[in-house]
Amino acid sequence: MRVFVTGASGWIGSAVVPELVGAGHQVTGLARSDASAGALARAGAQVRRGTLDDLDILRAGAAESDGVIHLAFKHDIAFSGGFEAAADADRRAVEALGDALKGSGRPLVIASGTLGVAPGGVATERDGAGGRGNEPGAAALPGGGLRGRMGTALLTLSLASHGVRSSVVRLPPTVHGEGDPGFMAVLVGIARQKGVSGHVGDGSNRWPATHRLDAAHLFRLALEKAPAGSVLHAVAEEGVPIRAVAEVIGHHLDLPVVSVAAEEASAHFGWLGGVVGADSPASSAVTRDLLGWRPVQPGLLDDLGKGHYFS
C-alpha cells in the first residue's frame, strides 16, 4: 500500500514508519522541517513538506495514497496552556483527510487516548464510542480540550458511514521506550528537580502502558485490516500503579519516595499535576481478539529498570 503518515518523524511515527516499510508498504511522511525530512528519508520514506495547518497538502497526500495514518498533534502547545487550540487543529486536519477519502473504502487510522474515557472503571474499546456529545470524562482538561479530541475521534468513526474504513487507536498515557520524551521522562525530570520521587496520595492509582514498538505494530494492523468504525486500544498493561513507577525512579536516582497531597499535585508536578493522580486503567481484550495483536516488548517497570530513562 501507499501510505500517507502525519507525525511520521515523531515519537510514535518514527516507529510506525519502519514497521510499515518492513512490511513492504510505500510510505510518504509529512515533514515540517529539514530535520524531519532527513529522518524520514533515512527510514526509507518519501517526504511531503507541510504542517497540520496546510489542509490542501493534507488532502493531496490522502488523495494520492491507499491509506492514511494520522499521528501528528501539536504537543508543543497542547501542554503549555493551548490544548484546546491543538485539539481544534487536529479536528481540522482529520476533516481534510476524511474529505479526501470519502467514498473510497480506503483506511484512515488516527491516534487518540485512553485517559478520561471511563472514569471510575476500566476503559474498554466500547466506552466513549457512542453518540456525539456523550464523551465521558470530557471535562478533565480545562477549556474542553479533551472533549474536543474525543469529538475528533467520534468524527473519525462517523466516516465509516461515508465510505472510509476509519479506525481510532487509543494510546495509553505512557507509550514508553528508549528515547521517550513523554510523561515518564517528565516524572524523572521532576524527581531530579525536587529531590524526591513523588506520587499522589497512596499512589495506588493506575496508568495503562505500552511500548512504542508494540503500538507501532498495532497501527500497521489497523491500517491493513481493522473494520470500518473500529475503536482499538494500544494497551499492553491494563494498569501500572504510579507508586511502583515512583519507586523505580527513586531507586535509580537514589531519592526518597514520597506521597504528595492531591491539593499540592499541581505545585509539585506542574502541568502534569492534573493527570498524575488519575486512576485510568484500560483493557485491550477486544483489540487483541479482533486483530490478533500481541504485545511482546518489555513492560513499563521493566523498561524503566533498564536505566535508559536515567542516563
PDB file of N, CA and C in Angstrom, residues 73-116:
ATOM      1  N   PHE A  73       0.115  15.783  16.208  1.00  0.00           N
ATOM      2  CA  PHE A  73      -0.657  16.577  17.167  1.00  0.00           C
ATOM      3  C   PHE A  73       0.275  17.668  17.671  1.00  0.00           C
ATOM      4  N   LYS A  74      -0.273  18.831  17.924  1.00  0.00           N
ATOM      5  CA  LYS A  74       0.558  19.959  18.339  1.00  0.00           C
ATOM      6  C   LYS A  74       0.889  19.871  19.827  1.00  0.00           C
ATOM      7  N   HIS A  75       1.711  18.886  20.169  1.00  0.00           N
ATOM      8  CA  HIS A  75       2.075  18.692  21.567  1.00  0.00           C
ATOM      9  C   HIS A  75       2.829  19.886  22.143  1.00  0.00           C
ATOM     10  N   ASP A  76       3.523  20.626  21.266  1.00  0.00           N
ATOM     11  CA  ASP A  76       4.319  21.747  21.761  1.00  0.00           C
ATOM     12  C   ASP A  76       3.455  22.825  22.388  1.00  0.00           C
ATOM     13  N   ILE A  77       2.212  22.960  21.925  1.00  0.00           N
ATOM     14  CA  ILE A  77       1.328  23.953  22.549  1.00  0.00           C
ATOM     15  C   ILE A  77       0.274  23.305  23.445  1.00  0.00           C
ATOM     16  N   ALA A  78       0.037  22.001  23.246  1.00  0.00           N
ATOM     17  CA  ALA A  78      -1.050  21.339  23.977  1.00  0.00           C
ATOM     18  C   ALA A  78      -0.842  21.374  25.483  1.00  0.00           C
ATOM     19  N   PHE A  79       0.396  21.168  25.922  1.00  0.00           N
ATOM     20  CA  PHE A  79       0.646  21.069  27.350  1.00  0.00           C
ATOM     21  C   PHE A  79       1.324  22.311  27.912  1.00  0.00           C
ATOM     22  N   SER A  80       1.136  23.417  27.222  1.00  0.00           N
ATOM     23  CA  SER A  80       1.608  24.702  27.748  1.00  0.00           C
ATOM     24  C   SER A  80       0.462  25.704  27.746  1.00  0.00           C
ATOM     25  N   GLY A  81      -0.760  25.190  27.919  1.00  0.00           N
ATOM     26  CA  GLY A  81      -1.923  26.051  28.011  1.00  0.00           C
ATOM     27  C   GLY A  81      -2.745  26.130  26.748  1.00  0.00           C
ATOM     28  N   GLY A  82      -2.307  25.462  25.684  1.00  0.00           N
ATOM     29  CA  GLY A  82      -3.015  25.574  24.417  1.00  0.00           C
ATOM     30  C   GLY A  82      -3.640  24.269  23.943  1.00  0.00           C
ATOM     31  N   PHE A  83      -4.118  23.438  24.879  1.00  0.00           N
ATOM     32  CA  PHE A  83      -4.659  22.139  24.482  1.00  0.00           C
ATOM     33  C   PHE A  83      -5.872  22.289  23.567  1.00  0.00           C
ATOM     34  N   GLU A  84      -6.722  23.251  23.864  1.00  0.00           N
ATOM     35  CA  GLU A  84      -7.919  23.415  23.045  1.00  0.00           C
ATOM     36  C   GLU A  84      -7.559  23.816  21.612  1.00  0.00           C
ATOM     37  N   ALA A  85      -6.575  24.712  21.462  1.00  0.00           N
ATOM     38  CA  ALA A  85      -6.150  25.108  20.118  1.00  0.00           C
ATOM     39  C   ALA A  85      -5.536  23.930  19.377  1.00  0.00           C
ATOM     40  N   ALA A  86      -4.769  23.095  20.095  1.00  0.00           N
ATOM     41  CA  ALA A  86      -4.183  21.914  19.463  1.00  0.00           C
ATOM     42  C   ALA A  86      -5.265  20.939  19.032  1.00  0.00           C
ATOM     43  N   ALA A  87      -6.286  20.773  19.879  1.00  0.00           N
ATOM     44  CA  ALA A  87      -7.386  19.871  19.534  1.00  0.00           C
ATOM     45  C   ALA A  87      -8.174  20.391  18.332  1.00  0.00           C
ATOM     46  N   ASP A  88      -8.351  21.711  18.258  1.00  0.00           N
ATOM     47  CA  ASP A  88      -9.057  22.296  17.113  1.00  0.00           C
ATOM     48  C   ASP A  88      -8.289  22.062  15.814  1.00  0.00           C
ATOM     49  N   ALA A  89      -6.959  22.233  15.863  1.00  0.00           N
ATOM     50  CA  ALA A  89      -6.140  21.999  14.671  1.00  0.00           C
ATOM     51  C   ALA A  89      -6.200  20.533  14.252  1.00  0.00           C
ATOM     52  N   ASP A  90      -6.231  19.657  15.223  1.00  0.00           N
ATOM     53  CA  ASP A  90      -6.314  18.230  14.957  1.00  0.00           C
ATOM     54  C   ASP A  90      -7.628  17.893  14.247  1.00  0.00           C
ATOM     55  N   ARG A  91      -8.720  18.490  14.707  1.00  0.00           N
ATOM     56  CA  ARG A  91     -10.016  18.224  14.087  1.00  0.00           C
ATOM     57  C   ARG A  91     -10.041  18.699  12.632  1.00  0.00           C
ATOM     58  N   ARG A  92      -9.504  19.887  12.389  1.00  0.00           N
ATOM     59  CA  ARG A  92      -9.482  20.391  11.007  1.00  0.00           C
ATOM     60  C   ARG A  92      -8.667  19.468  10.104  1.00  0.00           C
ATOM     61  N   ALA A  93      -7.571  18.955  10.638  1.00  0.00           N
ATOM     62  CA  ALA A  93      -6.736  18.045   9.838  1.00  0.00           C
ATOM     63  C   ALA A  93      -7.492  16.768   9.506  1.00  0.00           C
ATOM     64  N   VAL A  94      -8.197  16.207  10.485  1.00  0.00           N
ATOM     65  CA  VAL A  94      -8.947  14.974  10.245  1.00  0.00           C
ATOM     66  C   VAL A  94     -10.083  15.221   9.256  1.00  0.00           C
ATOM     67  N   GLU A  95     -10.731  16.370   9.368  1.00  0.00           N
ATOM     68  CA  GLU A  95     -11.779  16.701   8.394  1.00  0.00           C
ATOM     69  C   GLU A  95     -11.219  16.731   6.978  1.00  0.00           C
ATOM     70  N   ALA A  96     -10.032  17.323   6.813  1.00  0.00           N
ATOM     71  CA  ALA A  96      -9.418  17.399   5.486  1.00  0.00           C
ATOM     72  C   ALA A  96      -9.046  16.011   4.969  1.00  0.00           C
ATOM     73  N   LEU A  97      -8.447  15.198   5.821  1.00  0.00           N
ATOM     74  CA  LEU A  97      -8.079  13.845   5.410  1.00  0.00           C
ATOM     75  C   LEU A  97      -9.320  13.023   5.065  1.00  0.00           C
ATOM     76  N   GLY A  98     -10.354  13.152   5.910  1.00  0.00           N
ATOM     77  CA  GLY A  98     -11.586  12.411   5.664  1.00  0.00           C
ATOM     78  C   GLY A  98     -12.265  12.820   4.373  1.00  0.00           C
ATOM     79  N   ASP A  99     -12.266  14.128   4.083  1.00  0.00           N
ATOM     80  CA  ASP A  99     -12.872  14.606   2.832  1.00  0.00           C
ATOM     81  C   ASP A  99     -12.218  13.958   1.617  1.00  0.00           C
ATOM     82  N   ALA A 100     -10.899  13.813   1.680  1.00  0.00           N
ATOM     83  CA  ALA A 100     -10.177  13.247   0.537  1.00  0.00           C
ATOM     84  C   ALA A 100     -10.430  11.756   0.363  1.00  0.00           C
ATOM     85  N   LEU A 101     -10.839  11.083   1.436  1.00  0.00           N
ATOM     86  CA  LEU A 101     -11.004   9.629   1.382  1.00  0.00           C
ATOM     87  C   LEU A 101     -12.455   9.178   1.255  1.00  0.00           C
ATOM     88  N   LYS A 102     -13.401  10.078   1.371  1.00  0.00           N
ATOM     89  CA  LYS A 102     -14.814   9.688   1.354  1.00  0.00           C
ATOM     90  C   LYS A 102     -15.168   8.906   0.085  1.00  0.00           C
ATOM     91  N   GLY A 103     -15.898   7.823   0.293  1.00  0.00           N
ATOM     92  CA  GLY A 103     -16.363   7.010  -0.820  1.00  0.00           C
ATOM     93  C   GLY A 103     -15.335   6.086  -1.420  1.00  0.00           C
ATOM     94  N   SER A 104     -14.123   6.070  -0.860  1.00  0.00           N
ATOM     95  CA  SER A 104     -13.036   5.289  -1.460  1.00  0.00           C
ATOM     96  C   SER A 104     -12.876   3.892  -0.864  1.00  0.00           C
ATOM     97  N   GLY A 105     -13.391   3.693   0.359  1.00  0.00           N
ATOM     98  CA  GLY A 105     -13.175   2.426   1.046  1.00  0.00           C
ATOM     99  C   GLY A 105     -11.776   2.269   1.602  1.00  0.00           C
ATOM    100  N   ARG A 106     -10.963   3.329   1.489  1.00  0.00           N
ATOM    101  CA  ARG A 106      -9.586   3.264   1.969  1.00  0.00           C
ATOM    102  C   ARG A 106      -9.512   3.564   3.464  1.00  0.00           C
ATOM    103  N   PRO A 107      -8.451   3.090   4.139  1.00  0.00           N
ATOM    104  CA  PRO A 107      -8.373   3.255   5.587  1.00  0.00           C
ATOM    105  C   PRO A 107      -7.858   4.633   6.022  1.00  0.00           C
ATOM    106  N   LEU A 108      -8.424   5.113   7.120  1.00  0.00           N
ATOM    107  CA  LEU A 108      -7.923   6.278   7.845  1.00  0.00           C
ATOM    108  C   LEU A 108      -7.809   5.857   9.299  1.00  0.00           C
ATOM    109  N   VAL A 109      -6.585   5.841   9.816  1.00  0.00           N
ATOM    110  CA  VAL A 109      -6.320   5.452  11.197  1.00  0.00           C
ATOM    111  C   VAL A 109      -5.799   6.677  11.930  1.00  0.00           C
ATOM    112  N   ILE A 110      -6.430   7.035  13.053  1.00  0.00           N
ATOM    113  CA  ILE A 110      -5.941   8.178  13.817  1.00  0.00           C
ATOM    114  C   ILE A 110      -5.574   7.748  15.234  1.00  0.00           C
ATOM    115  N   ALA A 111      -4.718   8.539  15.857  1.00  0.00           N
ATOM    116  CA  ALA A 111      -4.335   8.317  17.251  1.00  0.00           C
ATOM    117  C   ALA A 111      -5.223   9.142  18.168  1.00  0.00           C
ATOM    118  N   SER A 112      -5.642   8.527  19.255  1.00  0.00           N
ATOM    119  CA  SER A 112      -6.372   9.220  20.305  1.00  0.00           C
ATOM    120  C   SER A 112      -5.824   8.721  21.640  1.00  0.00           C
ATOM    121  N   GLY A 113      -6.580   8.867  22.726  1.00  0.00           N
ATOM    122  CA  GLY A 113      -6.065   8.480  24.027  1.00  0.00           C
ATOM    123  C   GLY A 113      -7.086   7.758  24.877  1.00  0.00           C
ATOM    124  N   THR A 114      -6.598   6.968  25.841  1.00  0.00           N
ATOM    125  CA  THR A 114      -7.480   6.260  26.773  1.00  0.00           C
ATOM    126  C   THR A 114      -7.804   7.099  27.996  1.00  0.00           C
ATOM    127  N   LEU A 115      -6.989   8.101  28.292  1.00  0.00           N
ATOM    128  CA  LEU A 115      -7.150   8.865  29.530  1.00  0.00           C
ATOM    129  C   LEU A 115      -8.488   9.591  29.545  1.00  0.00           C
ATOM    130  N   GLY A 116      -9.258   9.362  30.598  1.00  0.00           N
ATOM    131  CA  GLY A 116     -10.537  10.047  30.757  1.00  0.00           C
ATOM    132  C   GLY A 116     -11.702   9.404  30.036  1.00  0.00           C
TER     133      GLY A 116
END
